[in-house]
């Protein structure tokens, strides 16, 4: 069983095969425990409990929650899942965060790439002392989970719209 070592994101040390398997087993046990708990609370409909779907629906309808409300919630969550990183990147750009030095250097990629701080508007200084009017911004991109979330909300919204 020759598996490559996994680099731990906490401190950069390498974890071996056994440590990786034990961590994955631990996560599996946590998810299984949560699933058993939700099952015995009735969320999946097999056991009579406080989270039984027909009871949840009855409480929501008694409070005036309709299909239009559900569609509005799903569309709002879809919109948030689509634009959250645009808002985050806009705030970071305005505050001067996630910026590195754009000074040419003899490094592998040709740039200094040291973190910069904004001295005054339009003037950045890096840790190496380079003072430049521009800096490289590194935007945060959406990952697999974020794309899955907005597609899931879009599909659920289409289903609710179809059933209305």
PDB file of C-alpha atoms in Angstrom:
ATOM      1  CA  UNK A   1       0.000   0.000   0.000  1.00  0.00           C
ATOM      2  CA  UNK A   2       2.166   2.772  -1.276  1.00  0.00           C
ATOM      3  CA  UNK A   3       0.178   5.941  -0.932  1.00  0.00           C
ATOM      4  CA  UNK A   4       1.654   9.408  -1.158  1.00  0.00           C
ATOM      5  CA  UNK A   5       1.997  11.309   2.071  1.00  0.00           C
ATOM      6  CA  UNK A   6      -0.562  14.012   2.668  1.00  0.00           C
ATOM      7  CA  UNK A   7       0.679  17.421   3.790  1.00  0.00           C
ATOM      8  CA  UNK A   8      -1.163  18.641   6.855  1.00  0.00           C
ATOM      9  CA  UNK A   9      -2.535  22.149   6.356  1.00  0.00           C
ATOM     10  CA  UNK A  10      -1.979  23.093  10.001  1.00  0.00           C
ATOM     11  CA  UNK A  11       1.782  22.948  10.350  1.00  0.00           C
ATOM     12  CA  UNK A  12       3.172  21.632   7.055  1.00  0.00           C
ATOM     13  CA  UNK A  13       4.315  18.255   8.426  1.00  0.00           C
ATOM     14  CA  UNK A  14       3.557  15.110   6.501  1.00  0.00           C
ATOM     15  CA  UNK A  15       1.013  12.604   7.708  1.00  0.00           C
ATOM     16  CA  UNK A  16       1.501   8.943   6.988  1.00  0.00           C
ATOM     17  CA  UNK A  17      -0.926   6.380   5.652  1.00  0.00           C
ATOM     18  CA  UNK A  18      -2.187   5.265   9.066  1.00  0.00           C
ATOM     19  CA  UNK A  19      -2.739   8.824  10.312  1.00  0.00           C
ATOM     20  CA  UNK A  20      -4.660   9.748   7.168  1.00  0.00           C
ATOM     21  CA  UNK A  21      -6.817   6.613   7.419  1.00  0.00           C
ATOM     22  CA  UNK A  22      -7.532   7.248  11.099  1.00  0.00           C
ATOM     23  CA  UNK A  23      -8.549  10.840  10.414  1.00  0.00           C
ATOM     24  CA  UNK A  24     -10.873   9.732   7.586  1.00  0.00           C
ATOM     25  CA  UNK A  25     -12.322   7.035   9.857  1.00  0.00           C
ATOM     26  CA  UNK A  26     -12.924   9.654  12.559  1.00  0.00           C
ATOM     27  CA  UNK A  27     -14.801  11.902  10.133  1.00  0.00           C
ATOM     28  CA  UNK A  28     -16.848   8.925   8.973  1.00  0.00           C
ATOM     29  CA  UNK A  29     -17.821   8.126  12.572  1.00  0.00           C
ATOM     30  CA  UNK A  30     -18.831  11.758  13.208  1.00  0.00           C
ATOM     31  CA  UNK A  31     -21.043  11.836  10.097  1.00  0.00           C
ATOM     32  CA  UNK A  32     -22.548   8.445  10.971  1.00  0.00           C
ATOM     33  CA  UNK A  33     -23.310   9.579  14.532  1.00  0.00           C
ATOM     34  CA  UNK A  34     -24.998  12.735  13.258  1.00  0.00           C
ATOM     35  CA  UNK A  35     -27.018  10.678  10.758  1.00  0.00           C
ATOM     36  CA  UNK A  36     -28.185   8.272  13.490  1.00  0.00           C
ATOM     37  CA  UNK A  37     -29.176  11.248  15.646  1.00  0.00           C
ATOM     38  CA  UNK A  38     -31.201  12.823  12.841  1.00  0.00           C
ATOM     39  CA  UNK A  39     -32.796   9.456  12.042  1.00  0.00           C
ATOM     40  CA  UNK A  40     -33.989   8.929  15.602  1.00  0.00           C
ATOM     41  CA  UNK A  41     -35.285  12.509  15.721  1.00  0.00           C
ATOM     42  CA  UNK A  42     -37.467  11.573  12.734  1.00  0.00           C
ATOM     43  CA  UNK A  43     -35.906  13.726  10.002  1.00  0.00           C
ATOM     44  CA  UNK A  44     -35.929  10.915   7.424  1.00  0.00           C
ATOM     45  CA  UNK A  45     -39.547   9.910   8.143  1.00  0.00           C
ATOM     46  CA  UNK A  46     -38.851   6.397   9.444  1.00  0.00           C
ATOM     47  CA  UNK A  47     -39.292   7.156  13.147  1.00  0.00           C
ATOM     48  CA  UNK A  48     -41.933   9.280  14.850  1.00  0.00           C
ATOM     49  CA  UNK A  49     -40.032  12.261  16.226  1.00  0.00           C
ATOM     50  CA  UNK A  50     -40.025  16.054  16.423  1.00  0.00           C
ATOM     51  CA  UNK A  51     -38.225  16.469  13.079  1.00  0.00           C
ATOM     52  CA  UNK A  52     -40.641  14.324  11.065  1.00  0.00           C
ATOM     53  CA  UNK A  53     -41.188  16.029   7.662  1.00  0.00           C
ATOM     54  CA  UNK A  54     -44.994  16.183   7.936  1.00  0.00           C
ATOM     55  CA  UNK A  55     -44.709  17.866  11.357  1.00  0.00           C
ATOM     56  CA  UNK A  56     -42.207  20.390  10.029  1.00  0.00           C
ATOM     57  CA  UNK A  57     -44.553  21.120   7.097  1.00  0.00           C
ATOM     58  CA  UNK A  58     -47.511  21.466   9.453  1.00  0.00           C
ATOM     59  CA  UNK A  59     -45.683  23.957  11.676  1.00  0.00           C
ATOM     60  CA  UNK A  60     -44.507  25.993   8.686  1.00  0.00           C
ATOM     61  CA  UNK A  61     -47.970  26.130   7.114  1.00  0.00           C
ATOM     62  CA  UNK A  62     -49.525  27.062  10.465  1.00  0.00           C
ATOM     63  CA  UNK A  63     -47.165  30.048  10.568  1.00  0.00           C
ATOM     64  CA  UNK A  64     -48.166  31.126   7.042  1.00  0.00           C
ATOM     65  CA  UNK A  65     -45.087  29.823   5.176  1.00  0.00           C
ATOM     66  CA  UNK A  66     -46.125  29.113   1.560  1.00  0.00           C
ATOM     67  CA  UNK A  67     -44.491  27.820  -1.607  1.00  0.00           C
ATOM     68  CA  UNK A  68     -43.805  31.410  -2.660  1.00  0.00           C
ATOM     69  CA  UNK A  69     -41.868  31.961   0.559  1.00  0.00           C
ATOM     70  CA  UNK A  70     -39.857  28.787  -0.042  1.00  0.00           C
ATOM     71  CA  UNK A  71     -39.087  29.890  -3.613  1.00  0.00           C
ATOM     72  CA  UNK A  72     -37.963  33.316  -2.363  1.00  0.00           C
ATOM     73  CA  UNK A  73     -35.686  31.706   0.265  1.00  0.00           C
ATOM     74  CA  UNK A  74     -34.161  29.322  -2.283  1.00  0.00           C
ATOM     75  CA  UNK A  75     -33.567  32.107  -4.836  1.00  0.00           C
ATOM     76  CA  UNK A  76     -31.995  34.287  -2.132  1.00  0.00           C
ATOM     77  CA  UNK A  77     -29.666  31.483  -1.057  1.00  0.00           C
ATOM     78  CA  UNK A  78     -28.772  30.831  -4.707  1.00  0.00           C
ATOM     79  CA  UNK A  79     -27.953  34.515  -5.204  1.00  0.00           C
ATOM     80  CA  UNK A  80     -25.755  34.536  -2.106  1.00  0.00           C
ATOM     81  CA  UNK A  81     -23.951  31.383  -3.277  1.00  0.00           C
ATOM     82  CA  UNK A  82     -23.258  33.029  -6.649  1.00  0.00           C
ATOM     83  CA  UNK A  83     -22.056  36.464  -5.515  1.00  0.00           C
ATOM     84  CA  UNK A  84     -20.363  35.885  -2.133  1.00  0.00           C
ATOM     85  CA  UNK A  85     -16.854  35.759  -3.556  1.00  0.00           C
ATOM     86  CA  UNK A  86     -17.457  38.822  -5.760  1.00  0.00           C
ATOM     87  CA  UNK A  87     -18.417  40.806  -2.668  1.00  0.00           C
ATOM     88  CA  UNK A  88     -15.464  39.414  -0.695  1.00  0.00           C
ATOM     89  CA  UNK A  89     -13.023  40.207  -3.515  1.00  0.00           C
ATOM     90  CA  UNK A  90     -14.456  43.718  -3.882  1.00  0.00           C
ATOM     91  CA  UNK A  91     -14.046  44.409  -0.162  1.00  0.00           C
ATOM     92  CA  UNK A  92     -10.512  42.979  -0.182  1.00  0.00           C
ATOM     93  CA  UNK A  93      -9.566  45.129  -3.177  1.00  0.00           C
ATOM     94  CA  UNK A  94     -10.973  48.269  -1.542  1.00  0.00           C
ATOM     95  CA  UNK A  95      -9.143  47.542   1.723  1.00  0.00           C
ATOM     96  CA  UNK A  96      -5.902  46.602  -0.046  1.00  0.00           C
ATOM     97  CA  UNK A  97      -5.892  42.986   1.161  1.00  0.00           C
ATOM     98  CA  UNK A  98      -4.726  39.932  -0.811  1.00  0.00           C
ATOM     99  CA  UNK A  99      -2.146  42.073  -2.639  1.00  0.00           C
ATOM    100  CA  UNK A 100       1.465  41.267  -3.445  1.00  0.00           C
ATOM    101  CA  UNK A 101       4.329  43.296  -4.843  1.00  0.00           C
ATOM    102  CA  UNK A 102       4.379  43.719  -8.622  1.00  0.00           C
ATOM    103  CA  UNK A 103       8.084  44.623  -8.789  1.00  0.00           C
ATOM    104  CA  UNK A 104      10.113  42.572 -11.263  1.00  0.00           C
ATOM    105  CA  UNK A 105      12.602  40.277  -9.562  1.00  0.00           C
ATOM    106  CA  UNK A 106      14.892  37.394 -10.400  1.00  0.00           C
ATOM    107  CA  UNK A 107      12.575  34.813  -8.839  1.00  0.00           C
ATOM    108  CA  UNK A 108      10.907  31.969 -10.728  1.00  0.00           C
ATOM    109  CA  UNK A 109       7.766  33.851 -11.748  1.00  0.00           C
ATOM    110  CA  UNK A 110       9.524  37.161 -12.301  1.00  0.00           C
ATOM    111  CA  UNK A 111       7.833  39.114  -9.514  1.00  0.00           C
ATOM    112  CA  UNK A 112       8.830  39.957  -5.948  1.00  0.00           C
ATOM    113  CA  UNK A 113       5.496  38.525  -4.622  1.00  0.00           C
ATOM    114  CA  UNK A 114       5.998  39.834  -1.075  1.00  0.00           C
ATOM    115  CA  UNK A 115       2.853  41.034   0.728  1.00  0.00           C
ATOM    116  CA  UNK A 116       2.275  44.769   0.409  1.00  0.00           C
ATOM    117  CA  UNK A 117       0.676  47.408   2.594  1.00  0.00           C
ATOM    118  CA  UNK A 118      -1.007  50.544   1.350  1.00  0.00           C
ATOM    119  CA  UNK A 119       0.867  53.653   2.454  1.00  0.00           C
ATOM    120  CA  UNK A 120      -1.563  56.063   0.816  1.00  0.00           C
ATOM    121  CA  UNK A 121      -4.090  55.675  -2.005  1.00  0.00           C
ATOM    122  CA  UNK A 122      -2.311  54.381  -5.089  1.00  0.00           C
ATOM    123  CA  UNK A 123       1.016  53.697  -3.324  1.00  0.00           C
ATOM    124  CA  UNK A 124       2.070  50.244  -2.092  1.00  0.00           C
ATOM    125  CA  UNK A 125       5.187  49.215  -0.162  1.00  0.00           C
ATOM    126  CA  UNK A 126       6.301  45.598   0.227  1.00  0.00           C
ATOM    127  CA  UNK A 127       8.357  43.972   2.991  1.00  0.00           C
ATOM    128  CA  UNK A 128      11.472  44.135   0.765  1.00  0.00           C
ATOM    129  CA  UNK A 129      11.153  47.930   0.503  1.00  0.00           C
ATOM    130  CA  UNK A 130       9.835  48.192  -3.057  1.00  0.00           C
ATOM    131  CA  UNK A 131       7.550  51.222  -3.392  1.00  0.00           C
ATOM    132  CA  UNK A 132       5.235  50.998  -6.393  1.00  0.00           C
ATOM    133  CA  UNK A 133       1.998  52.575  -7.578  1.00  0.00           C
ATOM    134  CA  UNK A 134       0.528  49.153  -8.394  1.00  0.00           C
ATOM    135  CA  UNK A 135       0.238  45.748  -6.787  1.00  0.00           C
ATOM    136  CA  UNK A 136      -0.977  42.339  -7.904  1.00  0.00           C
ATOM    137  CA  UNK A 137      -4.408  41.388  -6.563  1.00  0.00           C
ATOM    138  CA  UNK A 138      -5.076  37.700  -5.907  1.00  0.00           C
ATOM    139  CA  UNK A 139      -8.846  37.122  -6.053  1.00  0.00           C
ATOM    140  CA  UNK A 140     -10.506  34.316  -4.155  1.00  0.00           C
ATOM    141  CA  UNK A 141     -12.108  31.904  -6.620  1.00  0.00           C
ATOM    142  CA  UNK A 142     -15.174  29.785  -5.993  1.00  0.00           C
ATOM    143  CA  UNK A 143     -14.465  26.149  -5.308  1.00  0.00           C
ATOM    144  CA  UNK A 144     -16.349  22.966  -5.981  1.00  0.00           C
ATOM    145  CA  UNK A 145     -18.571  23.329  -2.916  1.00  0.00           C
ATOM    146  CA  UNK A 146     -19.689  26.865  -3.829  1.00  0.00           C
ATOM    147  CA  UNK A 147     -20.557  25.838  -7.392  1.00  0.00           C
ATOM    148  CA  UNK A 148     -22.422  22.794  -6.064  1.00  0.00           C
ATOM    149  CA  UNK A 149     -24.401  24.992  -3.653  1.00  0.00           C
ATOM    150  CA  UNK A 150     -25.675  27.478  -6.237  1.00  0.00           C
ATOM    151  CA  UNK A 151     -26.551  24.684  -8.692  1.00  0.00           C
ATOM    152  CA  UNK A 152     -28.380  22.797  -5.927  1.00  0.00           C
ATOM    153  CA  UNK A 153     -30.409  25.892  -4.999  1.00  0.00           C
ATOM    154  CA  UNK A 154     -31.172  26.519  -8.686  1.00  0.00           C
ATOM    155  CA  UNK A 155     -32.476  22.962  -9.126  1.00  0.00           C
ATOM    156  CA  UNK A 156     -34.541  23.141  -5.920  1.00  0.00           C
ATOM    157  CA  UNK A 157     -35.962  26.494  -7.070  1.00  0.00           C
ATOM    158  CA  UNK A 158     -36.950  24.960 -10.422  1.00  0.00           C
ATOM    159  CA  UNK A 159     -38.645  22.057  -8.634  1.00  0.00           C
ATOM    160  CA  UNK A 160     -40.591  24.375  -6.303  1.00  0.00           C
ATOM    161  CA  UNK A 161     -41.575  26.618  -9.251  1.00  0.00           C
ATOM    162  CA  UNK A 162     -42.772  23.573 -11.201  1.00  0.00           C
ATOM    163  CA  UNK A 163     -44.851  22.325  -8.238  1.00  0.00           C
ATOM    164  CA  UNK A 164     -46.538  25.690  -7.610  1.00  0.00           C
TER     165      UNK A 164
END
